[in-house]
Backbone as a ProteinNet text record, in pm:
[ID]
protein_1_A
[PRIMARY]
MTAPSNDGTGVPATLDDIRDWLSSRSDDKAVLATGCFDLLHAGHLCFLEEASRLGDLLVVGVNSDQSVRDLKGPSRPVVGERERAVLVGALRCVDRVFLYDEPTADRQIRFLRPHVFATARASITAYPSEVASAVEVAAHVHAIDRIAPYSTTRLVDTLRAHL
[TERTIARY]
12418.6	12300.7	12226.1	12159.5	12082.3	11941.3	11855.1	11717.3	11673.6	11571.2	11526.6	11483.7	11523	11470	11341.5	11266.9	11149.3	11168.7	11288.6	11318.5	11278.2	11211.6	11164.1	11261.9	11384.8	11484.3	11495	11454.7	11471.1	11613.8	11701.6	11841	11847.8	11921.3	11930.6	11985.6	11934.2	11980	12081.5	12202.5	12303.9	12306	12368.8	12380.4	12456.4	12559.6	12633.1	12541	12459.1	12365	12267	12217.9	12120.3	12185.5	12306.5	12374.5	12399.4	12443.1	12464.4	12334.1	12225.4	12094.4	12050.9	12070.3	12034.9	12118.7	12246.7	12334.2	12286.2	12234.3	12184.6	12052.5	11990.7	11862.8	11881.3	11992.7	12032.7	11933.1	11847.8	11746.5	11625.9	11619.2	11507.2	11540.3	11438.4	11452.2	11436.2	11541.3	11541.5	11499	11413.3	11365.4	11411.1	11461.4	11499.1	11410.3	11354.5	11276.9	11327.7	11320.1	11369.1	11271.9	11285.8	11202.8	11211.9	11147.7	11145.6	11043.2	10925.4	10817.7	10782.6	10782	10741.2	10588.4	10528.1	10382.2	10330.2	10365.5	10328.5	10178.6	10145.3	10004.7	9975.5	9851.8	9807.5	9884.3	9926.8	10006.7	10138.7	10201.7	10325.8	10300.3	10192.7	10160.5	10138.8	10064.1	10039.3	10170.1	10257.8	10389	10469	10476.5	10556.1	10493.1	10362.4	10296.9	10323.6	10315.9	10346.5	10493	10581.2	10724.1	10745.5	10676.8	10696.3	10650.4	10552.9	10503.7	10602.3	10706.1	10804.3	10910.9	10909.8	11010.1	10968.7	11067.6	11042.9	11074.6	11168.4	11216	11214	11159.8	11158	11243.4	11346.2	11433.2	11401.6	11384.2	11348.1	11450.9	11501.2	11589.4	11506.9	11525	11452.8	11553.1	11523.7	11612	11622.9	11744.6	11767.8	11704.3	11694.3	11638.6	11715.5	11849.3	11930.1	11905.8	11898.1	11875.7	11734.5	11636.7	11502.2	11505.5	11574.4	11587.3	11652.7	11756.5	11824.9	11731.5	11644.6	11554	11427.3	11370.9	11237.4	11235.6	11347.3	11351.6	11363.3	11390.2	11421.8	11305.8	11182.5	11069.5	11035.1	11108.4	11084	11206.1	11192	11068.3	10983.5	10859.5	10767.9	10793.1	10816.4	10840.5	10988.2	11050.6	11192.8	11228.6	11355.6	11404.2	11381.6	11407	11393.4	11246.6	11156.5	11013.8	10966.3	11013.5	10975.2	11024.1	11147.8	11202.6	11125.3	11089.2	11011.9	10875.4	10809.1	10677.4	10686.7	10783.6	10799.9	10833.1	10923.4	10962.3	10850.6	10750.9	10638.5	10537.8	10548.5	10455.4	10482.2	10378.4	10388.7	10466.7	10459	10523.6	10673.5	10724.7	10865.2	10943.3	11055	11137.8	11253.6	11314	11425.6	11418.8	11468.8	11470.6	11603.1	11651.1	11772.6	11758.4	11838.4	11843.9	11967.2	11956.3	12074.3	12075.1	12197.7	12216.1	12220.9	12253.3	12269.2	12133.1	12130.3	12002.8	11956.9	12050.8	12015.6	12073.2	12019.6	12059.1	12157.9	12235.7	12330.3	12422.4	12485.1	12581.1	12511.6	12392.4	12318.9	12275.3	12235.9	12197.9	12319.1	12432.9	12554.4	12601.6	12583.4	12628.3	12537.7	12406.5	12312.1	12285.6	12301.3	12285.2	12151.2	12039.4	11908.9	11880	11787.3	11741.1	11653.1	11577.4	11483.7	11502.2	11502.8	11498.4	11362.8	11276.6	11142.5	11147.7	11098.2	11103.1	10977.1	10947.9	10833.7	10864.2	10764.6	10785.8	10852	10810.6	10869.3	11017	11058.9	11198.8	11292.1	11238	11320.7	11393.2	11320	11383	11443.2	11385.9	11437.5	11571.2	11592.4	11714.3	11773.5	11820.4	11871	11993.4	12067.2	12184.9	12144.6	12026.2	11979.1	11949.7	11888	11859.2	11990.7	12088.2	12218.5	12286.1	12275.2	12334.1	12266.1	12133.8	12060.3	12102.1	12111.8	12153.9	12296.1	12382.2	12521.2	12529.6	12437	12439.1	12339	12291.1	12198.7	12064.4	12021.8	11889.6	11785.6	11672.9	11560.5	11504.1	11480.9	11421.1	11271.8	11193.2	11047.7	10990.1	10925.1	10864.3	10720.8	10689	10555.4	10487.5	10366.5	10291.7	10244.3	10244.3	10190.3	10040.8	9992	9850.1	9785.8	9716.3	9649.3	9537.4	9508.6	9561.5	9666.1	9726.6	9815.7	9948.1	9983.6	10108.5	10138.6	10258.8	10298.3	10301.7	10354.1	10361	10221.3	10125.7	9987	9932.2	9961.7	9918.2	9978.4	10108	10176.6	10116	10094.3	10035.5	9895	9816.5	9680.7	9684.5	9771.9	9784.5	9828	9923.6	9970	9861.6	9777.5	9668.4	9565.9	9557.1	9458.4	9515	9639	9699.1	9673.8
9981.3	10015.9	9890.2	9897.2	9781.9	9824.8	9729.6	9752.6	9631.1	9645.1	9529.1	9415.2	9295.6	9179.3	9142.5	9053	9009.2	8864.8	8837.3	8703.9	8688.2	8789.8	8782.8	8836.4	8865.3	8912.4	9063.3	9131.6	9275.9	9316.1	9215.1	9241.8	9285	9391.1	9436.4	9328.2	9326.1	9231.6	9300.2	9249	9295.4	9198.1	9236	9142.6	9017.3	9033.6	8916.2	8825	8885.3	8806	8731	8801.3	8739.5	8627.2	8650	8544.6	8422.4	8444.6	8332.5	8258.7	8333.9	8273.5	8191.5	8247.5	8174.1	8046.8	8054.9	7937.3	7828	7868.8	7770.6	7708.5	7769	7720.8	7677	7611.6	7581.9	7494.5	7421.1	7340.1	7423	7546.4	7634.6	7721.3	7752.4	7837.4	7983.2	8062.7	8203	8295.3	8389.6	8491.3	8626.4	8710.3	8847.6	8941.9	9039.9	9146.6	9278.1	9384.3	9514.7	9624.4	9739.7	9853.4	9964.7	10075.5	10192.1	10174.1	10123	10097.5	10222.2	10336.6	10461.7	10464.4	10503.8	10498.3	10358.6	10263	10123.6	10113.4	10045.1	10032.7	9890.1	9865.2	9731	9675.8	9759.9	9713.6	9654.9	9719.4	9665.7	9528.9	9519.4	9393.5	9282.6	9310.1	9209.1	9167.3	9264.3	9235.8	9141.7	9176	9095.6	8958.2	8951.6	8820.5	8730.9	8788.4	8708.3	8664.8	8754.6	8719.9	8606.3	8610.5	8507.2	8370.3	8367.1	8239	8173.2	8246	8193.2	8106.8	8102.6	8025.2	8001.9	7966.3	7936.1	8052.2	8137.9	8249.1	8376.9	8483.6	8611.2	8713	8761	8866.8	8990.6	9104.1	9227.9	9335.9	9394.9	9510.4	9636.5	9730.5	9857.5	9968.7	10048.1	10160.1	10258	10304.5	10406.2	10539.2	10631.9	10763.8	10829.9	10823.6	10888.3	10825.2	10693	10630.5	10659	10672.9	10711.4	10853	10944.9	11081.9	11079.5	10999.6	10989.1	10935.6	10843.2	10781.2	10862.1	10922.3	10982.7	11134.2	11194.5	11340.1	11385.1	11514.5	11567	11565.9	11553.5	11554.6	11414.2	11315	11177.2	11125	11030.9	10961.8	11043.3	11005.1	11065.5	11004	10873.3	10798.2	10761.1	10779.2	10752	10605.2	10581.2	10446.4	10346.1	10387.1	10293.4	10250.5	10348.1	10315.4	10228.8	10259.8	10177.7	10034.1	10018.8	9884.6	9809.1	9878.6	9815.1	9769.6	9854.5	9819.3	9699.5	9700.9	9588.4	9461.7	9473.3	9357.6	9300.9	9381.2	9335	9253.1	9256.7	9179.7	9030.3	8954.5	8810.8	8738	8785.2	8715.9	8743.9	8838.9	8878.9	8812	8748.1	8679.9	8765.1	8844.6	8932.6	9058.8	9167.6	9295.1	9364.9	9439.7	9518	9646.9	9745.8	9872.6	9873.6	9943.6	9959.9	10099.5	10151.8	10290.8	10311.6	10211.2	10228.8	10239.4	10301.3	10309.8	10174.5	10082.5	9947.7	9847.7	9727.5	9624.4	9524.4	9566.8	9476.3	9406.9	9484.7	9430	9332	9367.2	9282.6	9150.8	9156.8	9035.6	8942.8	8999.1	8917.4	8862	8937.7	8895.2	8786.5	8804.6	8710.1	8586.9	8601.1	8489.2	8415.8	8487.4	8422.2	8324	8234.8	8145	8220.4	8317.8	8395.6	8543.5	8626.1	8771.1	8816.5	8863.8	8910.6	9061.4	9109.6	9252.6	9294.5	9422.5	9474.6	9464.6	9433.4	9419.1	9544.2	9662	9786.5	9798.9	9734.4	9743.3	9661.8	9568.4	9487.7	9580	9676.2	9769.3	9890.9	9929.6	10047.5	10019.9	9897.1	9860.9	9731.6	9735.8	9612.6	9553.8	9635.4	9582.5	9485.6	9506.4	9412.6	9276.2	9278.6	9154.2	9085.2	9160.9	9103.8	9043.8	9110.6	9058.9	8929	8923.1	8801	8686.6	8713.6	8611.4	8565	8658.6	8626.6	8523.3	8528.7	8434.1	8319.1	8304	8196.5	8204.1	8323.8	8342.8	8354	8292.9	8310.2	8450.4	8523.3	8657.4	8642.9	8687.1	8678.9	8820	8858.3	8990.9	8986.3	9081.6	9090	9215.5	9197	9310.1	9403.5	9533.5	9634.1	9610.7	9631.2	9614.2	9752.3	9781.7	9910.6	9914.9	10025.3	10159.6	10201.1	10103.9	10136.7	10195.2	10310.3	10377.9	10480	10472	10570.9	10709.8	10721.5	10852.5	10910.5	10827.4	10873.7	10919.3	10844.6	10884.2	11018.5	11034.8	11160.4	11275.7	11256.8	11363	11398.2	11298.7	11321.8	11401.2	11361.5	11433.3	11578	11599.1	11735.4	11821.3	11760.7	11835.4	11882.2	11811.2	11846.2	11932.4	11972	12057.5	12203.1
13383.4	13460.4	13498.7	13608.4	13652.5	13689.3	13691.2	13732.9	13810.6	13892.8	13969.4	13877.2	13912	13842.5	13915	13858.8	13932.8	13976.8	14028.1	14078.7	14224.6	14278.2	14414.9	14517.6	14476.4	14572.5	14575.7	14468.1	14459.6	14427.3	14409.2	14375.6	14229.7	14199.6	14060.2	13967.3	13845.7	13744.3	13654.8	13654.7	13560.7	13444.4	13336.1	13224.5	13265.2	13348.1	13397.5	13478.4	13567.9	13647.6	13557.2	13457.3	13366.9	13287.7	13236.8	13160.9	13249.6	13374.1	13467.1	13493	13512.9	13537.1	13415.8	13295.3	13174.2	13161.3	13196.1	13190.5	13285.1	13400.3	13497.5	13452.2	13352.2	13299.1	13153.9	13125	12987.1	12911.6	12981.2	12912.9	12869.1	12916.3	12882.9	12763.1	12685.3	12567.5	12610.5	12590.8	12633.3	12520.3	12554.7	12461.4	12513.2	12423.3	12456.7	12378	12447	12383.6	12440.6	12362.5	12408.1	12368.3	12434.7	12398.5	12500.4	12468.8	12557.5	12669.2	12636	12732.1	12813	12746.7	12808.9	12809.2	12919.4	12936.2	12899.1	12980.8	12959.9	12929.8	12821	12779.5	12732.3	12696	12658.3	12539	12447.8	12334.2	12379.8	12478.7	12534.5	12598.6	12675.6	12741.8	12639.1	12534.4	12430.6	12363.2	12335.7	12276.5	12367.1	12495.4	12588.7	12613.7	12618.1	12635	12514.7	12393.6	12274.9	12276.9	12313.9	12321.9	12421.5	12533.8	12636.6	12588.9	12499.3	12447.7	12350.1	12311.6	12216.1	12283.4	12415.3	12486.7	12630.1	12711.1	12851.8	12943.8	12903.3	12985.4	12903	12959.9	12888.8	12963.1	12893.4	12942.7	12861.5	12931.4	12862.7	12891.5	12784.5	12794.8	12778.9	12870.8	12869.2	12840	12738.3	12704.6	12820.8	12846.9	12949.7	12906.7	13000.5	12969	12855.5	12860.8	12757	12620.8	12614.8	12484.1	12432.4	12521.3	12476.6	12419.6	12486.7	12432.7	12294.9	12281.1	12152.1	12043.7	12080.2	11983.3	11958.4	12064.7	12055.9	12064.6	12107.2	12119.3	12263.4	12282	12415.6	12515.6	12469	12562.2	12614.5	12575	12618.2	12690.4	12781	12815.5	12911.9	12921.9	13018.3	13156	13157.4	13281	13285.8	13401	13416.5	13402.1	13371.3	13341.7	13454.7	13574.7	13687.6	13703.6	13695.4	13707.8	13591.7	13469	13353.3	13370.2	13419.1	13440.5	13548.1	13655.4	13762.5	13709.7	13632.4	13578.4	13484	13393.5	13301.2	13379.4	13475.6	13555.2	13640.4	13670.2	13752.1	13671.8	13540.8	13458.5	13475.3	13489.9	13514.8	13405.6	13283.1	13171.8	13162.3	13239.4	13232.3	13345.4	13308.5	13408.1	13458.4	13373.4	13412.4	13326.9	13384.4	13313.1	13342.1	13242.6	13259.3	13180.8	13217.1	13143.9	13056.5	12942	12857.6	12796.9	12776.7	12734.1	12583.5	12509.2	12365.1	12295.6	12176.4	12103.6	12048.3	12029.4	11986.6	12086.6	12083.6	12179.8	12120.4	12023.5	11957.7	12058.3	12143.5	12240.4	12335.6	12379	12473.5	12408.1	12283.3	12210.2	12199	12158.2	12143.2	12278.4	12385.6	12517.9	12576	12565.6	12627	12539.9	12409.4	12316.2	12335	12322.2	12341.1	12228	12252.2	12147.1	12048	12102.4	12020.6	12054	11950	11968.5	11916.1	12006.1	11969.7	11953.4	11841.6	11812.7	11739.1	11745.2	11669.7	11520.1	11441.1	11296.8	11237.8	11283.3	11231.2	11267	11374	11416.9	11328.3	11253.1	11162	11064	11007.7	10912.9	10983.9	11097.4	11168.9	11236.3	11282.5	11356.3	11300.2	11174.7	11112.3	11183.7	11255.9	11326.1	11437.2	11497.4	11599.4	11536.3	11420.3	11348.5	11314.4	11266.2	11231.8	11355.2	11468.9	11592.3	11634.6	11620.5	11654.3	11562.1	11434.5	11338.9	11371.5	11410	11445.6	11557.8	11653.8	11766.4	11746	11623.7	11585.8	11657.9	11694.5	11754.7	11643.4	11665.5	11574.1	11595.7	11488.5	11498	11472.8	11569.6	11558.4	11559.2	11450	11438.2	11489.7	11576	11634.8	11581.5	11530	11474.9	11585.3	11554	11645.1	11658.8	11777.2	11802.5	11801.1	11692.1	11679.9	11782.4	11838.3	11815.8	11920.2	11990.1	12101.4	12053.4	12109.9	12075.9	12184.5	12240	12340.2	12279	12157.7	12092.1	12075.6	12038.4	12024.5	12159.7	12267	12401.3	12441.9	12418.4	12453.3	12374.7	12245.5	12162.6	12207.6	12245.3	12295.9	12426.1	12516.8	12644.1	12622.2	12534.5	12507.3	12446.1	12362.3	12298.9	12401.4	12513.4	12615.7	12726.8	12717.9	12822	12793.5
[MASK]
+++++++++++++++++++++++++++++++++++++++++++++++++++++++++++++++++++++++++++++++++++++++++++++++++++++++++++++++++++++++++++++++++++++++++++++++++++++++++++++++++++

């Protein structure tokens, strides 16, 4: 699956395209961050801004609709994958974005071989295979704390309570 990159061309970013782009920028420190980013909120922005400060280039993997359903349940995502990818890619701190179907980004981490893998602190224990994949490619794993009170699940529950 592909999603628009924010390289100014509107051309979809594939993992091959991103790896080639990273190779052409070999003097730059690449950071990879991943997530569902359903109902993009200030907590997501703070997470991605902190991730971007860990290096020179920030690549973000966005879970596909199917992988979000697998992770969060049949009523999610609220916002479709293409729109979520476009919104994340439009953030100034994000250099490239891609969609992925798996519940974890193990394959993408091993393929892109970032210098840093930025993840939510809770994801360290929730998705240990991602940490193992990052260690396998010698990426530094950086855990980012959740910024209370921001939570997509909390937003969804609040909206449902008011319907």
